[in-house]
DNA sequence: CCAAAAGTGTTCCTAGTACACCCATGT
DNA sequence: ACATGGGTGTACTAGGAACACTTTTGG
């Protein structure tokens, strides 16, 4: 019967992005065990499976949120996870057959600073400066690349940028996020027009206070939760 | 060790769409065994996994193509598969823990007619007329809905419509595909402008022959493979 | 006064939308 | 002749790209 077929292990891997120091960062964990001991890898782990009559273990999303919390301390209310896709090359893990489900995530910079220091073996790496020089464990370089593409597409199509800025932000701060994530410059004027439209549409509203960045004070805004 | 954790079974499920009779169809298979014996389900099956030193079985994409061929006779050169995402609710299969990877696919109508009749228990169903009245096996209704959304997004963003028409087609035939897939009418004039742009950009070229649909003969086109 | 950053205005172009209209053909 | 479907033209609008310009502030 089908129950008797050999089964693959299934893991979830998190591609946790943030932006600080005007730079796109991804959270990596130094592996302590073989395989790839000493290499850096995406945070993640095995999906808990049971096959008892009353429990089957956790769903995929639940596993992703659990791993996120275990490895970064970030809670589901702080970070939104959305599945990217599955990776299942037979030899992607040298030990045995492991398929993994990738979950890109965006965390706000003020949460990121604590997240990266929670675990001693976790660190933020510059996606463009550092990661290309590294040799990530497993096929994690490929997963990271796929996750980045997905997020780059989505930020133009859906209001997800607010997950990469603090509670309030100026026009230029939000623009900087777009520029950092996409890796291309945005015309300040044209970005301001989009920004104004978002405000007109009720996605963004003025927040009290001004941002003092050096010269002229910038108006501060926040996203509307409603 | 991690190798000893209970593992989920992993399957691939295919959401094979086509368009004929001006109607969007999906291929379903009547289940012969429990669970859901007698119900209709998406074609699919277990990913073959081995854990011998020299073989690990097949990759996810390979499994999807194999199932496609087994259940419809369609070959990888005829149909393009692209992974959607994984579904892994713990109790989505009443027997035991099964996670599945969904693969939407588009097949050209002239290939669809043979595919649906290859297996006695396979049939094309109208996505909008018939499927909503049916109770699909497992969470296949949800998978189908997700696949449809994905394809509807993609057809506006990428040139994938040619996978739903025959080797040659008229403007209105292609427009009918868009209308059928999206479920909304397209202005013939505006669609013609997009069509002309595609021709200018080299995506489409004139093909010899005319289509005789009743009144005036329509120019016939084909997609450029280059 | 000048540099730097915030913010405004203008022009051009592409593409989507709505709608009016002409053309060729079989019945 | 006329209904039918193929095909063309026009006016309007939203929004992206490029770029010049003004305003506010600190040094």
mmCIF file of N, CA and C in Angstrom, chain A residues 72-153:
data_model
loop_
_atom_site.group_PDB
_atom_site.id
_atom_site.type_symbol
_atom_site.label_atom_id
_atom_site.label_comp_id
_atom_site.label_asym_id
_atom_site.label_seq_id
_atom_site.Cartn_x
_atom_site.Cartn_y
_atom_site.Cartn_z
ATOM 1 N N UNK A 72 14.367 33.072 16.129
ATOM 2 C CA UNK A 72 14.525 34.528 16.156
ATOM 3 C C UNK A 72 13.753 35.188 17.288
ATOM 4 N N UNK A 73 12.826 34.491 17.910
ATOM 5 C CA UNK A 73 12.002 35.110 18.933
ATOM 6 C C UNK A 73 10.854 35.931 18.368
ATOM 7 N N UNK A 74 10.754 36.002 17.051
ATOM 8 C CA UNK A 74 9.688 36.800 16.438
ATOM 9 C C UNK A 74 8.375 36.015 16.451
ATOM 10 N N UNK A 75 7.314 36.716 16.779
ATOM 11 C CA UNK A 75 6.013 36.056 16.908
ATOM 12 C C UNK A 75 5.185 36.251 15.646
ATOM 13 N N UNK A 76 4.175 35.406 15.455
ATOM 14 C CA UNK A 76 3.297 35.536 14.285
ATOM 15 C C UNK A 76 2.664 36.912 14.165
ATOM 16 N N UNK A 77 2.430 37.587 15.285
ATOM 17 C CA UNK A 77 1.813 38.912 15.181
ATOM 18 C C UNK A 77 2.820 39.947 14.683
ATOM 19 N N UNK A 78 4.081 39.648 14.799
ATOM 20 C CA UNK A 78 5.103 40.608 14.367
ATOM 21 C C UNK A 78 5.520 40.410 12.918
ATOM 22 N N UNK A 79 5.408 39.184 12.456
ATOM 23 C CA UNK A 79 5.929 38.875 11.124
ATOM 24 C C UNK A 79 4.922 38.048 10.347
ATOM 25 N N UNK A 80 4.780 38.401 9.108
ATOM 26 C CA UNK A 80 3.857 37.685 8.239
ATOM 27 C C UNK A 80 4.641 36.726 7.351
ATOM 28 N N UNK A 81 4.233 35.472 7.347
ATOM 29 C CA UNK A 81 4.896 34.491 6.490
ATOM 30 C C UNK A 81 3.967 34.103 5.353
ATOM 31 N N UNK A 82 4.540 33.923 4.194
ATOM 32 C CA UNK A 82 3.754 33.498 3.045
ATOM 33 C C UNK A 82 4.575 32.491 2.254
ATOM 34 N N UNK A 83 3.974 31.385 1.957
ATOM 35 C CA UNK A 83 4.724 30.315 1.309
ATOM 36 C C UNK A 83 5.171 30.701 -0.091
ATOM 37 N N UNK A 84 6.388 30.342 -0.412
ATOM 38 C CA UNK A 84 6.892 30.554 -1.765
ATOM 39 C C UNK A 84 6.638 29.311 -2.596
ATOM 40 N N UNK A 85 7.407 28.287 -2.402
ATOM 41 C CA UNK A 85 7.192 27.032 -3.106
ATOM 42 C C UNK A 85 8.071 25.965 -2.490
ATOM 43 N N UNK A 86 7.991 24.789 -3.038
ATOM 44 C CA UNK A 86 8.734 23.656 -2.493
ATOM 45 C C UNK A 86 9.983 23.390 -3.316
ATOM 46 N N UNK A 87 10.999 22.935 -2.664
ATOM 47 C CA UNK A 87 12.234 22.540 -3.332
ATOM 48 C C UNK A 87 12.488 21.084 -2.982
ATOM 49 N N UNK A 88 12.691 20.251 -3.997
ATOM 50 C CA UNK A 88 12.753 18.829 -3.704
ATOM 51 C C UNK A 88 13.753 18.031 -4.512
ATOM 52 N N UNK A 89 14.825 18.669 -4.954
ATOM 53 C CA UNK A 89 15.842 17.888 -5.678
ATOM 54 C C UNK A 89 16.268 16.710 -4.808
ATOM 55 N N UNK A 90 16.376 15.533 -5.406
ATOM 56 C CA UNK A 90 16.636 14.342 -4.576
ATOM 57 C C UNK A 90 17.901 14.454 -3.725
ATOM 58 N N UNK A 91 18.942 15.099 -4.251
ATOM 59 C CA UNK A 91 20.206 15.125 -3.514
ATOM 60 C C UNK A 91 20.524 16.488 -2.907
ATOM 61 N N UNK A 92 19.492 17.278 -2.687
ATOM 62 C CA UNK A 92 19.760 18.598 -2.122
ATOM 63 C C UNK A 92 20.273 18.506 -0.687
ATOM 64 N N UNK A 93 19.935 17.428 -0.016
ATOM 65 C CA UNK A 93 20.540 17.143 1.280
ATOM 66 C C UNK A 93 21.395 15.886 1.109
ATOM 67 N N UNK A 94 22.669 15.953 1.459
ATOM 68 C CA UNK A 94 23.546 14.803 1.201
ATOM 69 C C UNK A 94 23.210 13.589 2.059
ATOM 70 N N UNK A 95 22.492 13.796 3.142
ATOM 71 C CA UNK A 95 22.225 12.673 4.040
ATOM 72 C C UNK A 95 21.145 11.749 3.511
ATOM 73 N N UNK A 96 20.002 12.354 3.233
ATOM 74 C CA UNK A 96 18.854 11.556 2.812
ATOM 75 C C UNK A 96 17.872 12.495 2.157
ATOM 76 N N UNK A 97 16.793 11.960 1.675
ATOM 77 C CA UNK A 97 15.845 12.722 0.885
ATOM 78 C C UNK A 97 15.090 13.714 1.757
ATOM 79 N N UNK A 98 15.265 14.988 1.467
ATOM 80 C CA UNK A 98 14.565 16.035 2.201
ATOM 81 C C UNK A 98 13.967 17.013 1.204
ATOM 82 N N UNK A 99 12.669 17.217 1.292
ATOM 83 C CA UNK A 99 12.035 18.290 0.536
ATOM 84 C C UNK A 99 11.748 19.428 1.494
ATOM 85 N N UNK A 100 11.831 20.639 0.993
ATOM 86 C CA UNK A 100 11.624 21.767 1.880
ATOM 87 C C UNK A 100 10.641 22.752 1.283
ATOM 88 N N UNK A 101 9.913 23.412 2.162
ATOM 89 C CA UNK A 101 8.981 24.453 1.746
ATOM 90 C C UNK A 101 9.564 25.782 2.184
ATOM 91 N N UNK A 102 9.719 26.703 1.259
ATOM 92 C CA UNK A 102 10.362 27.986 1.555
ATOM 93 C C UNK A 102 9.328 29.040 1.923
ATOM 94 N N UNK A 103 9.633 29.802 2.960
ATOM 95 C CA UNK A 103 8.755 30.879 3.433
ATOM 96 C C UNK A 103 9.529 32.186 3.499
ATOM 97 N N UNK A 104 9.333 33.070 2.538
ATOM 98 C CA UNK A 104 9.909 34.408 2.654
ATOM 99 C C UNK A 104 9.173 35.188 3.742
ATOM 100 N N UNK A 105 9.901 36.078 4.411
ATOM 101 C CA UNK A 105 9.304 36.917 5.455
ATOM 102 C C UNK A 105 9.994 38.267 5.463
ATOM 103 N N UNK A 106 9.234 39.277 5.839
ATOM 104 C CA UNK A 106 9.779 40.622 5.959
ATOM 105 C C UNK A 106 9.630 41.069 7.412
ATOM 106 N N UNK A 107 10.725 41.536 8.004
ATOM 107 C CA UNK A 107 10.601 42.021 9.384
ATOM 108 C C UNK A 107 11.023 43.482 9.461
ATOM 109 N N UNK A 108 10.336 44.200 10.296
ATOM 110 C CA UNK A 108 10.630 45.617 10.466
ATOM 111 C C UNK A 108 11.978 45.783 11.159
ATOM 112 N N UNK A 109 12.728 46.813 10.766
ATOM 113 C CA UNK A 109 14.105 46.950 11.249
ATOM 114 C C UNK A 109 14.217 47.012 12.777
ATOM 115 N N UNK A 110 13.251 47.637 13.439
ATOM 116 C CA UNK A 110 13.403 47.737 14.879
ATOM 117 C C UNK A 110 13.203 46.398 15.573
ATOM 118 N N UNK A 111 12.514 45.485 14.915
ATOM 119 C CA UNK A 111 12.406 44.129 15.443
ATOM 120 C C UNK A 111 13.605 43.290 15.043
ATOM 121 N N UNK A 112 14.185 43.654 13.910
ATOM 122 C CA UNK A 112 15.289 42.864 13.372
ATOM 123 C C UNK A 112 16.493 42.885 14.303
ATOM 124 N N UNK A 113 16.731 44.014 14.920
ATOM 125 C CA UNK A 113 17.951 44.146 15.710
ATOM 126 C C UNK A 113 17.980 43.153 16.867
ATOM 127 N N UNK A 114 16.829 42.939 17.477
ATOM 128 C CA UNK A 114 16.817 41.953 18.553
ATOM 129 C C UNK A 114 16.853 40.536 17.992
ATOM 130 N N UNK A 115 16.153 40.362 16.869
ATOM 131 C CA UNK A 115 16.043 39.014 16.314
ATOM 132 C C UNK A 115 17.409 38.432 15.970
ATOM 133 N N UNK A 116 18.246 39.256 15.432
ATOM 134 C CA UNK A 116 19.531 38.745 14.975
ATOM 135 C C UNK A 116 20.467 38.376 16.110
ATOM 136 N N UNK A 117 20.180 38.918 17.296
ATOM 137 C CA UNK A 117 21.109 38.689 18.402
ATOM 138 C C UNK A 117 20.573 37.679 19.404
ATOM 139 N N UNK A 118 19.359 37.225 19.165
ATOM 140 C CA UNK A 118 18.754 36.296 20.106
ATOM 141 C C UNK A 118 19.567 35.011 20.207
ATOM 142 N N UNK A 119 19.872 34.476 19.072
ATOM 143 C CA UNK A 119 20.676 33.265 19.041
ATOM 144 C C UNK A 119 22.115 33.654 18.686
ATOM 145 N N UNK A 120 23.036 33.050 19.379
ATOM 146 C CA UNK A 120 24.441 33.424 19.183
ATOM 147 C C UNK A 120 24.909 33.092 17.764
ATOM 148 N N UNK A 121 24.305 32.087 17.155
ATOM 149 C CA UNK A 121 24.779 31.623 15.862
ATOM 150 C C UNK A 121 23.987 32.229 14.703
ATOM 151 N N UNK A 122 23.157 33.242 15.002
ATOM 152 C CA UNK A 122 22.360 33.878 13.948
ATOM 153 C C UNK A 122 22.910 35.257 13.651
ATOM 154 N N UNK A 123 22.913 35.627 12.379
ATOM 155 C CA UNK A 123 23.438 36.939 12.003
ATOM 156 C C UNK A 123 22.753 37.429 10.754
ATOM 157 N N UNK A 124 22.660 38.764 10.635
ATOM 158 C CA UNK A 124 22.155 39.365 9.407
ATOM 159 C C UNK A 124 23.305 39.535 8.430
ATOM 160 N N UNK A 125 23.084 39.153 7.192
ATOM 161 C CA UNK A 125 24.095 39.324 6.145
ATOM 162 C C UNK A 125 23.532 40.194 5.033
ATOM 163 N N UNK A 126 24.406 40.986 4.465
ATOM 164 C CA UNK A 126 24.010 41.803 3.322
ATOM 165 C C UNK A 126 23.761 40.899 2.119
ATOM 166 N N UNK A 127 22.573 40.979 1.579
ATOM 167 C CA UNK A 127 22.207 40.076 0.482
ATOM 168 C C UNK A 127 23.086 40.335 -0.740
ATOM 169 N N UNK A 128 23.416 41.606 -0.960
ATOM 170 C CA UNK A 128 24.154 41.920 -2.185
ATOM 171 C C UNK A 128 25.655 41.959 -1.980
ATOM 172 N N UNK A 129 26.082 42.326 -0.763
ATOM 173 C CA UNK A 129 27.522 42.465 -0.544
ATOM 174 C C UNK A 129 28.160 41.162 -0.069
ATOM 175 N N UNK A 130 27.524 40.546 0.907
ATOM 176 C CA UNK A 130 28.177 39.415 1.560
ATOM 177 C C UNK A 130 27.762 38.064 1.001
ATOM 178 N N UNK A 131 26.459 37.900 0.823
ATOM 179 C CA UNK A 131 25.972 36.569 0.458
ATOM 180 C C UNK A 131 26.578 36.038 -0.845
ATOM 181 N N UNK A 132 26.734 36.882 -1.865
ATOM 182 C CA UNK A 132 27.285 36.335 -3.108
ATOM 183 C C UNK A 132 28.669 35.707 -2.948
ATOM 184 N N UNK A 133 29.402 36.146 -1.934
ATOM 185 C CA UNK A 133 30.746 35.597 -1.699
ATOM 186 C C UNK A 133 30.700 34.320 -0.880
ATOM 187 N N UNK A 134 29.547 34.050 -0.295
ATOM 188 C CA UNK A 134 29.470 32.917 0.610
ATOM 189 C C UNK A 134 29.010 31.675 -0.138
ATOM 190 N N UNK A 135 29.228 30.559 0.497
ATOM 191 C CA UNK A 135 28.726 29.311 -0.072
ATOM 192 C C UNK A 135 27.715 28.757 0.926
ATOM 193 N N UNK A 136 26.457 29.030 0.664
ATOM 194 C CA UNK A 136 25.417 28.634 1.609
ATOM 195 C C UNK A 136 25.215 27.118 1.595
ATOM 196 N N UNK A 137 24.728 26.611 2.714
ATOM 197 C CA UNK A 137 24.475 25.182 2.839
ATOM 198 C C UNK A 137 23.342 24.754 1.902
ATOM 199 N N UNK A 138 23.339 23.484 1.582
ATOM 200 C CA UNK A 138 22.274 22.879 0.759
ATOM 201 C C UNK A 138 22.074 23.709 -0.526
ATOM 202 N N UNK A 139 20.798 23.846 -0.918
ATOM 203 C CA UNK A 139 20.487 24.682 -2.081
ATOM 204 C C UNK A 139 19.955 26.033 -1.626
ATOM 205 N N UNK A 140 20.446 26.484 -0.492
ATOM 206 C CA UNK A 140 19.856 27.682 0.082
ATOM 207 C C UNK A 140 20.129 28.940 -0.730
ATOM 208 N N UNK A 141 21.198 28.933 -1.494
ATOM 209 C CA UNK A 141 21.442 30.089 -2.366
ATOM 210 C C UNK A 141 20.328 30.200 -3.396
ATOM 211 N N UNK A 142 19.929 29.074 -3.922
ATOM 212 C CA UNK A 142 18.850 29.059 -4.910
ATOM 213 C C UNK A 142 17.526 29.474 -4.282
ATOM 214 N N UNK A 143 17.269 29.001 -3.089
ATOM 215 C CA UNK A 143 16.029 29.359 -2.401
ATOM 216 C C UNK A 143 16.001 30.851 -2.111
ATOM 217 N N UNK A 144 17.138 31.366 -1.654
ATOM 218 C CA UNK A 144 17.228 32.798 -1.372
ATOM 219 C C UNK A 144 16.947 33.612 -2.632
ATOM 220 N N UNK A 145 17.532 33.199 -3.729
ATOM 221 C CA UNK A 145 17.328 33.930 -4.983
ATOM 222 C C UNK A 145 15.860 33.923 -5.385
ATOM 223 N N UNK A 146 15.226 32.770 -5.249
ATOM 224 C CA UNK A 146 13.806 32.675 -5.615
ATOM 225 C C UNK A 146 12.961 33.542 -4.692
ATOM 226 N N UNK A 147 13.293 33.545 -3.416
ATOM 227 C CA UNK A 147 12.524 34.340 -2.455
ATOM 228 C C UNK A 147 12.684 35.822 -2.755
ATOM 229 N N UNK A 148 13.896 36.219 -3.084
ATOM 230 C CA UNK A 148 14.123 37.628 -3.380
ATOM 231 C C UNK A 148 13.312 38.062 -4.595
ATOM 232 N N UNK A 149 13.323 37.250 -5.638
ATOM 233 C CA UNK A 149 12.527 37.597 -6.822
ATOM 234 C C UNK A 149 11.065 37.760 -6.461
ATOM 235 N N UNK A 150 10.555 36.836 -5.701
ATOM 236 C CA UNK A 150 9.148 36.890 -5.330
ATOM 237 C C UNK A 150 8.826 38.179 -4.583
ATOM 238 N N UNK A 151 9.673 38.515 -3.619
ATOM 239 C CA UNK A 151 9.413 39.711 -2.821
ATOM 240 C C UNK A 151 9.543 40.959 -3.686
ATOM 241 N N UNK A 152 10.501 40.952 -4.592
ATOM 242 C CA UNK A 152 10.672 42.108 -5.477
ATOM 243 C C UNK A 152 9.451 42.313 -6.358
ATOM 244 N N UNK A 153 8.877 41.200 -6.825
ATOM 245 C CA UNK A 153 7.647 41.324 -7.602
ATOM 246 C C UNK A 153 6.522 41.874 -6.737
#
